Backbone as JSON Lines, residues from 0, in Angstrom:
{"i":0,"aa":"M","n":[8.53,26.66,-33.15],"ca":[8.88,26.93,-34.56],"c":[10.09,27.79,-34.68]}
{"i":1,"aa":"P","n":[11.06,27.49,-35.4],"ca":[12.17,28.18,-35.74],"c":[11.71,29.52,-36.5]}
{"i":2,"aa":"A","n":[12.45,30.59,-36.4],"ca":[12.17,31.77,-37.05],"c":[12.26,31.76,-38.55]}
{"i":3,"aa":"D","n":[13.04,30.73,-39.07],"ca":[13.18,30.62,-40.47],"c":[12.0,30.02,-41.22]}
{"i":4,"aa":"G","n":[10.96,30.0,-40.59],"ca":[9.77,29.48,-41.37],"c":[9.53,27.98,-41.1]}
{"i":5,"aa":"P","n":[8.45,27.49,-41.6],"ca":[8.11,26.09,-41.38],"c":[9.06,24.96,-41.87]}
{"i":6,"aa":"A","n":[9.18,23.96,-41.22],"ca":[10.2,22.95,-41.67],"c":[9.91,22.37,-43.03]}
{"i":7,"aa":"M","n":[10.89,22.03,-43.81],"ca":[10.57,21.5,-45.17],"c":[10.19,20.15,-44.98]}
{"i":8,"aa":"N","n":[9.07,19.86,-45.88],"ca":[8.48,18.36,-45.86],"c":[8.41,17.9,-47.19]}
{"i":9,"aa":"L","n":[9.27,16.98,-47.56],"ca":[9.31,16.36,-48.89],"c":[8.73,15.0,-48.94]}
{"i":10,"aa":"T","n":[7.91,14.58,-47.95],"ca":[7.18,13.29,-48.21],"c":[6.32,13.17,-49.49]}
{"i":11,"aa":"H","n":[6.34,12.09,-50.22],"ca":[5.71,11.87,-51.41],"c":[6.29,12.83,-52.52]}
{"i":12,"aa":"H","n":[7.75,13.03,-52.38],"ca":[8.52,13.74,-53.44],"c":[9.65,12.76,-53.95]}
{"i":13,"aa":"F","n":[9.99,13.01,-55.06],"ca":[11.18,12.22,-55.63],"c":[12.42,13.1,-55.25]}
{"i":14,"aa":"L","n":[13.6,12.51,-54.87],"ca":[14.9,13.1,-54.82],"c":[15.43,12.55,-56.13]}
{"i":15,"aa":"I","n":[16.06,13.35,-56.9],"ca":[16.81,12.93,-58.18],"c":[18.21,13.36,-57.99]}
{"i":16,"aa":"A","n":[19.16,12.32,-58.0],"ca":[20.64,12.7,-57.79],"c":[21.16,13.42,-58.89]}
{"i":17,"aa":"M","n":[21.8,14.45,-58.5],"ca":[22.54,15.3,-59.38],"c":[23.75,14.45,-59.98]}
{"i":18,"aa":"P","n":[24.24,14.9,-61.18],"ca":[25.42,14.17,-61.8],"c":[26.63,14.06,-60.95]}
{"i":19,"aa":"G","n":[26.87,15.02,-60.11],"ca":[27.99,15.17,-59.35],"c":[27.99,14.15,-57.99]}
{"i":20,"aa":"M","n":[26.99,13.55,-57.88],"ca":[26.65,12.57,-56.67],"c":[27.82,11.6,-56.58]}
{"i":21,"aa":"Q","n":[28.56,11.7,-55.37],"ca":[29.75,10.87,-55.21],"c":[29.32,9.41,-54.63]}
{"i":22,"aa":"D","n":[28.3,9.53,-53.72],"ca":[28.06,8.39,-53.01],"c":[27.53,7.22,-54.02]}
{"i":23,"aa":"E","n":[28.19,6.12,-54.11],"ca":[27.83,4.97,-54.99],"c":[26.54,4.53,-54.93]}
{"i":24,"aa":"S","n":[25.86,4.43,-53.69],"ca":[24.61,3.92,-53.41],"c":[23.65,4.78,-54.26]}
{"i":25,"aa":"F","n":[23.86,5.97,-54.4],"ca":[22.87,7.06,-54.94],"c":[23.14,7.59,-56.27]}
{"i":26,"aa":"A","n":[24.33,7.32,-56.84],"ca":[24.68,7.91,-58.01],"c":[23.49,7.55,-59.18]}
{"i":27,"aa":"G","n":[23.04,8.39,-59.86],"ca":[22.03,8.21,-60.93],"c":[20.8,7.78,-60.42]}
{"i":28,"aa":"S","n":[20.47,7.93,-59.01],"ca":[19.13,7.33,-58.53],"c":[18.05,8.39,-58.39]}
{"i":29,"aa":"V","n":[16.91,7.67,-58.42],"ca":[15.72,8.5,-58.09],"c":[15.16,7.79,-56.79]}
{"i":30,"aa":"V","n":[14.95,8.66,-55.68],"ca":[14.5,8.1,-54.46],"c":[13.06,8.49,-54.16]}
{"i":31,"aa":"Y","n":[12.25,7.68,-53.82],"ca":[10.74,8.18,-53.42],"c":[10.84,8.32,-51.92]}
{"i":32,"aa":"L","n":[10.46,9.42,-51.38],"ca":[10.52,9.78,-50.05],"c":[9.17,9.26,-49.28]}
{"i":33,"aa":"C","n":[9.36,8.24,-48.59],"ca":[7.98,7.86,-47.85],"c":[7.7,8.66,-46.51]}
{"i":34,"aa":"E","n":[8.61,9.24,-46.09],"ca":[8.55,9.95,-44.8],"c":[9.75,11.25,-44.8]}
{"i":35,"aa":"H","n":[9.34,12.35,-44.44],"ca":[10.25,13.4,-44.09],"c":[9.77,14.29,-43.08]}
{"i":36,"aa":"S","n":[10.53,14.43,-41.96],"ca":[10.09,15.35,-40.74],"c":[11.38,15.98,-40.27]}
{"i":37,"aa":"E","n":[11.32,16.65,-39.23],"ca":[12.47,17.32,-38.65],"c":[13.37,16.38,-38.08]}
{"i":38,"aa":"R","n":[12.94,15.0,-37.84],"ca":[13.7,14.03,-37.3],"c":[14.54,13.33,-38.45]}
{"i":39,"aa":"G","n":[14.35,13.42,-39.69],"ca":[15.0,12.86,-40.65],"c":[14.19,12.34,-41.77]}
{"i":40,"aa":"A","n":[14.63,11.51,-42.59],"ca":[13.84,11.11,-43.87],"c":[14.11,9.69,-44.09]}
{"i":41,"aa":"L","n":[13.05,8.96,-44.84],"ca":[13.14,7.62,-45.2],"c":[12.68,7.46,-46.58]}
{"i":42,"aa":"G","n":[13.44,6.67,-47.42],"ca":[12.98,6.64,-48.82],"c":[13.4,5.34,-49.45]}
{"i":43,"aa":"L","n":[12.79,4.99,-50.63],"ca":[13.29,3.86,-51.37],"c":[13.8,4.36,-52.82]}
{"i":44,"aa":"V","n":[14.93,3.68,-53.28],"ca":[15.48,3.97,-54.51],"c":[14.54,3.13,-55.43]}
{"i":45,"aa":"I","n":[13.98,3.81,-56.53],"ca":[13.05,3.2,-57.29],"c":[13.66,2.71,-58.86]}
{"i":46,"aa":"N","n":[14.96,2.96,-59.08],"ca":[15.36,2.77,-60.29],"c":[16.78,2.02,-60.39]}
{"i":47,"aa":"K","n":[17.02,1.27,-59.27],"ca":[18.21,0.4,-59.33],"c":[17.7,-1.1,-59.01]}
{"i":48,"aa":"P","n":[17.49,-1.83,-60.03],"ca":[17.07,-3.23,-59.68],"c":[18.2,-4.03,-59.37]}
{"i":49,"aa":"S","n":[17.91,-4.97,-58.33],"ca":[19.08,-5.79,-57.93],"c":[19.09,-7.14,-58.96]}
{"i":50,"aa":"D","n":[19.78,-8.08,-58.66],"ca":[19.94,-9.27,-59.71],"c":[18.82,-10.25,-59.35]}
{"i":51,"aa":"I","n":[17.92,-10.07,-58.46],"ca":[16.81,-11.18,-58.45],"c":[15.44,-10.57,-58.75]}
{"i":52,"aa":"D","n":[14.56,-11.47,-59.18],"ca":[13.4,-10.92,-59.54],"c":[12.31,-11.3,-58.42]}
{"i":53,"aa":"L","n":[11.16,-11.1,-58.51],"ca":[10.14,-11.52,-57.44],"c":[9.9,-12.83,-57.36]}
{"i":54,"aa":"R","n":[9.96,-13.57,-58.36],"ca":[9.7,-15.02,-58.35],"c":[10.87,-15.67,-57.5]}
{"i":55,"aa":"R","n":[12.22,-15.35,-57.61],"ca":[13.26,-15.75,-56.82],"c":[13.13,-15.38,-55.54]}
{"i":56,"aa":"L","n":[12.56,-14.21,-55.17],"ca":[12.46,-13.7,-53.8],"c":[11.39,-14.54,-53.05]}
{"i":57,"aa":"F","n":[10.31,-14.76,-53.81],"ca":[9.24,-15.67,-53.2],"c":[9.76,-16.89,-52.96]}
{"i":58,"aa":"D","n":[10.62,-17.56,-53.88],"ca":[11.17,-18.92,-53.64],"c":[11.92,-18.79,-52.26]}
{"i":59,"aa":"K","n":[12.65,-17.65,-52.14],"ca":[13.58,-17.62,-50.76],"c":[12.7,-17.68,-49.58]}
{"i":60,"aa":"V","n":[11.48,-17.1,-49.79],"ca":[10.74,-16.95,-48.45],"c":[9.62,-18.08,-48.38]}
{"i":61,"aa":"D","n":[9.75,-19.08,-49.3],"ca":[8.96,-20.31,-49.35],"c":[7.5,-19.99,-49.5]}
{"i":62,"aa":"L","n":[7.25,-19.2,-50.6],"ca":[5.92,-18.7,-51.03],"c":[5.9,-18.94,-52.45]}
{"i":63,"aa":"P","n":[4.66,-19.34,-52.95],"ca":[4.54,-19.2,-54.41],"c":[4.23,-17.94,-54.72]}
{"i":64,"aa":"L","n":[4.3,-17.42,-55.99],"ca":[3.93,-16.22,-56.41],"c":[2.7,-16.3,-57.35]}
{"i":65,"aa":"G","n":[1.48,-16.07,-56.78],"ca":[0.43,-16.26,-57.57],"c":[-0.1,-15.09,-58.4]}
{"i":66,"aa":"R","n":[0.84,-14.25,-58.98],"ca":[0.63,-13.25,-59.79],"c":[1.49,-13.14,-61.05]}
{"i":67,"aa":"P","n":[0.96,-13.83,-62.01],"ca":[1.74,-13.84,-63.27],"c":[2.38,-12.47,-63.75]}
{"i":68,"aa":"D","n":[1.72,-11.48,-63.36],"ca":[2.16,-10.12,-63.84],"c":[3.48,-9.68,-63.05]}
{"i":69,"aa":"L","n":[3.63,-10.41,-61.99],"ca":[4.82,-9.87,-61.33],"c":[6.06,-10.93,-61.36]}
{"i":70,"aa":"Q","n":[5.8,-12.02,-61.98],"ca":[6.92,-12.93,-61.94],"c":[8.31,-12.37,-62.29]}
{"i":71,"aa":"R","n":[8.44,-11.64,-63.35],"ca":[9.71,-11.04,-63.69],"c":[9.89,-9.77,-63.3]}
{"i":72,"aa":"A","n":[9.19,-9.2,-62.5],"ca":[9.35,-7.86,-61.86],"c":[10.65,-7.92,-61.0]}
{"i":73,"aa":"P","n":[11.72,-7.01,-61.33],"ca":[12.79,-6.85,-60.47],"c":[12.42,-6.5,-58.93]}
{"i":74,"aa":"V","n":[13.43,-7.01,-58.01],"ca":[13.4,-6.57,-56.71],"c":[14.38,-5.41,-56.69]}
{"i":75,"aa":"F","n":[14.19,-4.43,-56.11],"ca":[15.17,-3.16,-56.16],"c":[15.94,-2.99,-54.96]}
{"i":76,"aa":"Q","n":[17.07,-2.3,-55.19],"ca":[18.0,-2.17,-54.2],"c":[17.41,-0.64,-53.56]}
{"i":77,"aa":"G","n":[16.68,-0.73,-52.42],"ca":[16.11,0.29,-51.94],"c":[16.83,1.38,-51.31]}
{"i":78,"aa":"G","n":[18.19,0.85,-50.9],"ca":[19.07,1.84,-50.21],"c":[20.09,0.83,-49.38]}
{"i":79,"aa":"P","n":[21.03,1.68,-48.76],"ca":[22.03,0.92,-48.05],"c":[21.65,0.48,-46.71]}
{"i":80,"aa":"V","n":[20.6,0.73,-46.07],"ca":[20.16,0.38,-44.81],"c":[19.23,-0.86,-44.81]}
{"i":81,"aa":"Q","n":[19.67,-1.88,-43.88],"ca":[18.85,-3.06,-43.74],"c":[18.51,-3.87,-45.1]}
{"i":82,"aa":"T","n":[19.62,-4.1,-45.7],"ca":[19.59,-4.58,-47.02],"c":[18.89,-6.15,-47.12]}
{"i":83,"aa":"E","n":[18.87,-6.73,-45.94],"ca":[18.19,-8.12,-45.91],"c":[16.61,-8.08,-45.77]}
{"i":84,"aa":"R","n":[16.14,-6.78,-45.64],"ca":[14.75,-6.68,-45.15],"c":[13.93,-6.11,-46.39]}
{"i":85,"aa":"G","n":[12.73,-6.66,-46.47],"ca":[11.92,-6.34,-47.62],"c":[11.02,-5.2,-47.42]}
{"i":86,"aa":"F","n":[10.79,-4.33,-48.25],"ca":[10.0,-3.08,-48.07],"c":[8.97,-3.12,-49.36]}
{"i":87,"aa":"V","n":[7.8,-3.09,-49.24],"ca":[6.82,-3.09,-50.31],"c":[6.18,-1.78,-50.51]}
{"i":88,"aa":"L","n":[6.42,-1.11,-51.48],"ca":[5.71,0.13,-51.89],"c":[4.66,-0.19,-52.74]}
{"i":89,"aa":"H","n":[3.42,0.18,-52.42],"ca":[2.24,-0.13,-53.14],"c":[1.08,1.08,-53.15]}
{"i":90,"aa":"E","n":[0.14,0.75,-54.13],"ca":[-0.97,1.82,-53.96],"c":[-1.81,1.34,-52.81]}
{"i":91,"aa":"A","n":[-2.57,2.32,-52.45],"ca":[-3.37,2.11,-51.14],"c":[-4.26,1.04,-51.21]}
{"i":92,"aa":"V","n":[-4.3,0.16,-50.24],"ca":[-5.29,-0.96,-50.36],"c":[-6.42,-0.64,-49.2]}
{"i":93,"aa":"L","n":[-7.61,-0.6,-49.56],"ca":[-8.69,-0.16,-48.66],"c":[-9.11,-1.33,-47.88]}
{"i":94,"aa":"A","n":[-9.28,-1.12,-46.58],"ca":[-9.73,-2.32,-45.72],"c":[-11.09,-2.45,-45.95]}
{"i":95,"aa":"S","n":[-11.85,-3.29,-45.24],"ca":[-13.37,-3.38,-45.43],"c":[-14.1,-2.13,-45.06]}
{"i":96,"aa":"T","n":[-15.19,-2.08,-45.67],"ca":[-16.04,-0.97,-45.37],"c":[-16.36,-0.63,-44.0]}
{"i":97,"aa":"Q","n":[-16.24,-1.7,-43.37],"ca":[-16.64,-1.46,-41.71],"c":[-15.47,-0.72,-41.0]}
{"i":98,"aa":"A","n":[-14.22,-0.85,-41.49],"ca":[-13.26,-0.2,-40.75],"c":[-12.25,0.43,-41.91]}
{"i":99,"aa":"P","n":[-12.61,1.36,-42.6],"ca":[-11.9,1.94,-43.8],"c":[-10.5,2.52,-43.19]}
{"i":100,"aa":"E","n":[-10.49,2.99,-41.99],"ca":[-9.17,3.53,-41.55],"c":[-8.2,2.57,-41.15]}
{"i":101,"aa":"E","n":[-8.46,1.29,-40.8],"ca":[-7.6,0.27,-40.4],"c":[-6.74,-0.16,-41.75]}
{"i":102,"aa":"P","n":[-5.36,-0.18,-41.41],"ca":[-4.49,-0.67,-42.52],"c":[-4.85,-2.26,-42.7]}
{"i":103,"aa":"V","n":[-4.66,-2.75,-43.95],"ca":[-4.97,-3.99,-44.25],"c":[-4.0,-4.92,-43.63]}
{"i":104,"aa":"Y","n":[-2.63,-4.46,-43.79],"ca":[-1.48,-5.31,-43.39],"c":[-0.98,-4.94,-41.95]}
{"i":105,"aa":"A","n":[-0.19,-5.93,-41.33],"ca":[0.14,-5.62,-40.04],"c":[0.96,-4.35,-39.76]}
{"i":106,"aa":"S","n":[1.88,-4.0,-40.86],"ca":[3.0,-3.11,-40.61],"c":[3.02,-2.32,-41.85]}
{"i":107,"aa":"T","n":[2.0,-1.26,-41.87],"ca":[1.97,-0.34,-43.06],"c":[2.09,1.01,-42.7]}
{"i":108,"aa":"M","n":[2.92,1.77,-43.55],"ca":[2.95,3.39,-43.31],"c":[2.11,3.81,-44.41]}
{"i":109,"aa":"T","n":[1.03,4.65,-44.04],"ca":[0.31,5.37,-45.04],"c":[1.01,6.73,-45.37]}
{"i":110,"aa":"I","n":[1.24,6.86,-46.74],"ca":[1.96,8.11,-47.17],"c":[0.89,9.03,-47.64]}
{"i":111,"aa":"P","n":[0.95,10.28,-47.09],"ca":[0.26,11.28,-47.71],"c":[0.4,11.41,-49.23]}
{"i":112,"aa":"G","n":[-0.58,11.33,-50.18],"ca":[-0.32,11.32,-51.45],"c":[-0.84,10.02,-52.08]}
{"i":113,"aa":"G","n":[-1.42,9.1,-51.33],"ca":[-1.98,7.92,-51.82],"c":[-1.19,6.7,-51.93]}
{"i":114,"aa":"L","n":[-0.04,6.58,-51.58],"ca":[0.66,5.27,-51.5],"c":[0.82,4.78,-50.06]}
{"i":115,"aa":"E","n":[1.3,3.56,-49.93],"ca":[1.58,2.89,-48.64],"c":[2.79,2.14,-48.78]}
{"i":116,"aa":"M","n":[3.56,1.74,-47.58],"ca":[4.74,1.03,-47.59],"c":[4.55,0.09,-46.57]}
{"i":117,"aa":"T","n":[4.61,-1.18,-47.0],"ca":[4.36,-2.3,-46.02],"c":[5.71,-3.1,-45.7]}
{"i":118,"aa":"T","n":[5.97,-3.41,-44.45],"ca":[7.11,-4.21,-44.22],"c":[6.85,-5.58,-43.52]}
{"i":119,"aa":"S","n":[5.52,-5.78,-43.46],"ca":[5.2,-7.12,-42.85],"c":[4.98,-8.19,-44.03]}
{"i":120,"aa":"K","n":[5.16,-9.5,-43.59],"ca":[5.25,-10.66,-44.46],"c":[3.72,-10.78,-45.22]}
{"i":121,"aa":"D","n":[2.69,-10.24,-44.38],"ca":[1.38,-10.67,-44.9],"c":[1.1,-9.99,-46.32]}
{"i":122,"aa":"V","n":[1.78,-8.94,-46.67],"ca":[1.53,-8.4,-48.06],"c":[2.11,-9.43,-49.15]}
{"i":123,"aa":"L","n":[3.27,-10.0,-48.78],"ca":[3.76,-11.06,-49.74],"c":[2.9,-12.36,-49.71]}
{"i":124,"aa":"E","n":[2.2,-12.61,-48.57],"ca":[1.38,-13.75,-48.54],"c":[0.03,-13.42,-49.44]}
{"i":125,"aa":"A","n":[-0.35,-12.12,-49.47],"ca":[-1.51,-11.9,-50.16],"c":[-1.27,-11.95,-51.74]}
{"i":126,"aa":"L","n":[-0.05,-11.57,-52.03],"ca":[0.49,-11.62,-53.4],"c":[0.54,-13.12,-53.92]}
{"i":127,"aa":"S","n":[1.03,-14.0,-52.98],"ca":[1.15,-15.39,-53.21],"c":[-0.17,-16.07,-53.46]}
{"i":128,"aa":"T","n":[-1.28,-15.49,-53.01],"ca":[-2.53,-16.07,-53.48],"c":[-3.09,-15.57,-54.58]}
{"i":129,"aa":"G","n":[-2.39,-14.58,-55.33],"ca":[-2.84,-13.84,-56.38],"c":[-3.76,-12.71,-56.05]}
{"i":130,"aa":"A","n":[-3.73,-12.36,-54.79],"ca":[-4.4,-10.96,-54.45],"c":[-3.41,-9.98,-54.21]}
{"i":131,"aa":"G","n":[-3.66,-9.1,-53.16],"ca":[-2.58,-7.99,-52.77],"c":[-2.83,-6.84,-53.62]}
{"i":132,"aa":"P","n":[-2.06,-5.88,-53.36],"ca":[-2.26,-4.61,-54.19],"c":[-1.88,-4.74,-55.67]}
{"i":133,"aa":"R","n":[-2.45,-4.22,-56.67],"ca":[-2.33,-4.36,-58.04],"c":[-1.0,-3.81,-58.51]}
{"i":134,"aa":"K","n":[-0.63,-2.71,-57.96],"ca":[0.72,-2.07,-58.32],"c":[1.7,-2.18,-57.02]}
{"i":135,"aa":"V","n":[2.95,-2.75,-57.24],"ca":[3.72,-2.93,-56.1],"c":[5.19,-2.75,-56.68]}
{"i":136,"aa":"L","n":[6.09,-2.15,-55.74],"ca":[7.48,-2.13,-55.94],"c":[8.19,-2.76,-54.73]}
{"i":137,"aa":"V","n":[8.93,-3.79,-54.89],"ca":[9.46,-4.49,-53.8],"c":[10.99,-4.1,-53.76]}
{"i":138,"aa":"S","n":[11.39,-3.72,-52.47],"ca":[12.94,-3.46,-52.52],"c":[13.49,-4.22,-51.29]}
{"i":139,"aa":"L","n":[14.83,-4.41,-51.34],"ca":[15.55,-4.86,-50.18],"c":[16.18,-3.63,-49.73]}
{"i":140,"aa":"G","n":[16.06,-3.21,-48.49],"ca":[16.87,-2.15,-47.81],"c":[16.2,-0.84,-48.29]}
{"i":141,"aa":"Y","n":[16.52,0.09,-47.35],"ca":[16.01,1.56,-47.63],"c":[16.94,2.35,-47.52]}
{"i":142,"aa":"S","n":[16.69,3.78,-47.77],"ca":[17.59,4.88,-47.6],"c":[17.12,5.55,-46.55]}
{"i":143,"aa":"A","n":[17.97,6.33,-45.58],"ca":[17.74,7.11,-44.5],"c":[18.65,8.16,-44.26]}
{"i":144,"aa":"W","n":[18.01,9.29,-43.83],"ca":[18.81,10.55,-43.5],"c":[18.35,10.84,-42.03]}
{"i":145,"aa":"G","n":[19.49,11.19,-41.27],"ca":[19.29,11.75,-39.89],"c":[18.75,13.17,-39.85]}
{"i":146,"aa":"E","n":[18.58,13.56,-38.62],"ca":[18.12,14.94,-38.53],"c":[18.99,16.03,-39.17]}
{"i":147,"aa":"G","n":[18.31,16.83,-40.13],"ca":[19.03,17.82,-40.9],"c":[20.1,17.34,-42.04]}
{"i":148,"aa":"Q","n":[20.25,16.07,-42.14],"ca":[21.21,15.45,-43.06],"c":[20.74,15.77,-44.53]}
{"i":149,"aa":"L","n":[19.46,15.43,-44.81],"ca":[18.89,15.68,-46.1],"c":[18.99,17.2,-46.61]}
{"i":150,"aa":"E","n":[18.58,17.98,-45.53],"ca":[18.6,19.41,-45.87],"c":[19.88,19.86,-46.14]}
{"i":151,"aa":"S","n":[21.03,19.4,-45.51],"ca":[22.36,19.88,-45.95],"c":[22.7,19.41,-47.27]}
{"i":152,"aa":"E","n":[22.3,18.07,-47.5],"ca":[22.6,17.55,-48.95],"c":[21.9,18.4,-49.88]}
{"i":153,"aa":"L","n":[20.6,18.75,-49.77],"ca":[19.99,19.58,-50.55],"c":[20.63,20.91,-50.77]}
{"i":154,"aa":"A","n":[21.22,21.61,-49.78],"ca":[21.95,22.93,-49.75],"c":[23.18,22.72,-50.57]}
{"i":155,"aa":"E","n":[23.77,21.43,-50.56],"ca":[24.93,21.29,-51.34],"c":[24.63,20.93,-52.92]}
{"i":156,"aa":"N","n":[23.42,21.17,-53.34],"ca":[22.94,20.67,-54.65],"c":[23.2,19.31,-55.14]}
{"i":157,"aa":"S","n":[23.01,18.48,-54.04],"ca":[23.17,16.9,-54.34],"c":[22.1,16.32,-55.03]}
{"i":158,"aa":"W","n":[20.83,17.03,-54.79],"ca":[19.61,16.34,-55.12],"c":[18.66,17.59,-55.85]}
{"i":159,"aa":"L","n":[17.83,17.13,-56.72],"ca":[16.74,17.88,-57.33],"c":[15.56,17.23,-56.61]}
{"i":160,"aa":"T","n":[14.42,18.04,-56.26],"ca":[13.3,17.47,-55.78],"c":[12.05,17.79,-56.55]}
{"i":161,"aa":"V","n":[11.02,16.92,-56.61],"ca":[9.84,17.2,-57.29],"c":[8.9,16.38,-56.79]}
{"i":162,"aa":"E","n":[7.54,16.93,-56.74],"ca":[6.4,15.85,-56.29],"c":[6.45,14.68,-56.93]}
{"i":163,"aa":"A","n":[6.23,13.57,-56.34],"ca":[6.25,12.29,-56.94],"c":[5.11,12.05,-57.83]}
{"i":164,"aa":"D","n":[5.25,11.14,-58.9],"ca":[4.27,10.9,-59.64],"c":[4.28,9.22,-59.78]}
{"i":165,"aa":"P","n":[3.05,8.59,-59.27],"ca":[3.06,7.1,-59.08],"c":[3.38,6.37,-60.49]}
{"i":166,"aa":"V","n":[3.0,7.23,-61.58],"ca":[3.22,6.53,-62.92],"c":[4.9,6.23,-63.08]}
{"i":167,"aa":"V","n":[5.55,6.95,-62.49],"ca":[7.08,6.92,-62.84],"c":[7.51,5.51,-61.98]}
{"i":168,"aa":"I","n":[6.86,5.42,-60.83],"ca":[7.27,4.23,-59.93],"c":[6.73,3.02,-60.42]}
{"i":169,"aa":"F","n":[5.45,3.02,-60.97],"ca":[4.85,1.59,-61.25],"c":[4.75,1.47,-62.82]}
{"i":170,"aa":"D","n":[4.67,2.37,-63.66],"ca":[4.38,2.23,-64.94],"c":[5.29,2.67,-66.21]}
{"i":171,"aa":"T","n":[6.65,2.96,-65.53],"ca":[7.79,3.51,-66.52],"c":[8.76,2.4,-66.4]}
{"i":172,"aa":"P","n":[9.28,1.87,-67.61],"ca":[10.48,1.14,-67.53],"c":[11.67,1.53,-66.72]}
{"i":173,"aa":"V","n":[12.29,0.78,-65.94],"ca":[13.2,1.17,-65.1],"c":[14.27,1.98,-65.58]}
{"i":174,"aa":"E","n":[14.8,1.72,-66.84],"ca":[15.85,2.57,-67.39],"c":[15.35,3.86,-67.86]}
{"i":175,"aa":"Q","n":[14.01,4.21,-67.74],"ca":[13.6,5.4,-68.16],"c":[13.15,6.27,-67.04]}
{"i":176,"aa":"R","n":[13.15,5.72,-65.69],"ca":[12.54,6.4,-64.6],"c":[13.28,7.83,-64.28]}
{"i":177,"aa":"Y","n":[14.76,7.77,-64.37],"ca":[15.57,8.96,-64.02],"c":[15.12,10.06,-64.96]}
{"i":178,"aa":"A","n":[14.99,9.79,-66.24],"ca":[14.75,10.74,-67.24],"c":[13.3,11.31,-66.99]}
{"i":179,"aa":"R","n":[12.43,10.25,-66.66],"ca":[10.82,10.68,-66.5],"c":[10.78,11.54,-65.27]}
{"i":180,"aa":"A","n":[11.63,11.15,-64.15],"ca":[11.4,12.07,-62.91],"c":[12.04,13.58,-63.46]}
{"i":181,"aa":"L","n":[13.05,13.66,-64.25],"ca":[13.65,15.03,-64.45],"c":[12.5,15.7,-65.29]}
{"i":182,"aa":"S","n":[11.75,14.87,-66.12],"ca":[10.78,15.57,-67.0],"c":[9.75,16.21,-66.29]}
{"i":183,"aa":"L","n":[9.54,15.7,-64.98],"ca":[8.43,16.42,-64.17],"c":[8.88,17.87,-63.8]}
{"i":184,"aa":"L","n":[10.17,18.13,-63.74],"ca":[10.68,19.43,-63.58],"c":[10.98,20.19,-64.96]}
{"i":185,"aa":"G","n":[10.66,19.57,-66.01],"ca":[10.94,20.19,-67.38],"c":[12.24,20.17,-67.81]}
{"i":186,"aa":"L","n":[13.04,19.16,-67.16],"ca":[14.52,19.02,-67.34],"c":[14.83,17.82,-68.11]}
{"i":187,"aa":"Q","n":[16.12,17.9,-68.85],"ca":[16.58,16.61,-69.35],"c":[18.03,16.41,-68.79]}
{"i":188,"aa":"A","n":[18.42,15.25,-68.8],"ca":[20.03,14.97,-68.07],"c":[20.99,15.85,-68.82]}
{"i":189,"aa":"W","n":[20.91,16.11,-69.99],"ca":[21.94,17.05,-70.56],"c":[22.03,18.33,-70.13]}
{"i":190,"aa":"M","n":[21.08,18.78,-69.45],"ca":[20.89,20.19,-68.89],"c":[21.72,20.24,-67.56]}
{"i":191,"aa":"L","n":[21.94,19.25,-66.88],"ca":[22.51,19.17,-65.54],"c":[24.02,19.13,-65.65]}
{"i":192,"aa":"S","n":[24.7,20.05,-65.01],"ca":[26.15,19.97,-65.01],"c":[26.63,19.29,-63.79]}
{"i":193,"aa":"P","n":[27.79,18.39,-64.1],"ca":[28.3,17.5,-62.94],"c":[28.8,18.28,-61.73]}
{"i":194,"aa":"A","n":[29.19,19.62,-62.06],"ca":[29.82,20.45,-60.97],"c":[28.63,21.05,-60.33]}
{"i":195,"aa":"A","n":[28.61,21.28,-59.0],"ca":[27.7,22.0,-58.21],"c":[27.88,23.45,-58.55]}
{"i":196,"aa":"G","n":[26.81,24.13,-59.0],"ca":[26.96,25.63,-59.28],"c":[26.54,26.45,-58.17]}
{"i":197,"aa":"H","n":[27.6,27.4,-57.75],"ca":[27.18,28.32,-56.78],"c":[27.49,29.76,-57.37]}
{"i":198,"aa":"A","n":[26.42,30.44,-57.79],"ca":[26.64,31.63,-58.59],"c":[27.15,32.81,-57.6]}
């Protein structure tokens, strides 16, 4: 353990880009952090829809989409890494009562806080039959930070952080997610200065 206290852990938190964010991938974005440790961080941008919806994505992978509620849901640009790969953020799906600890899908990360992120195609196959998780956010690509990288961006005032609220991810219109995430901190966009402040 370093002398400066325990390592920061922002798993199940939102990163909210400050107005001065220069990186085009992240300007104006809200990122949900699926994992954060001393090795780095992994997350998905939840407020940047791509130009395709789930119905078109399912067409591309040769599956029907058996969920009328998701036909027009956008596929999100989750971040600049592996932009050809799908990532499904969803509410926890409980396995059978015989093995409740077993993940339902082949490749699922369980996130402390109640959500899961699945990268295997079986979650799409479940949705194609009309089953699968009730609330889902599908993205292409993800966001990643190497060891210490996110911490240094936080020190530069690039991001605000707040504990995540699944309502912002699944039940808030896309164009309102940035404002709703800020409101979790009691802030509004006009209160943020584009210049990083160092008093």
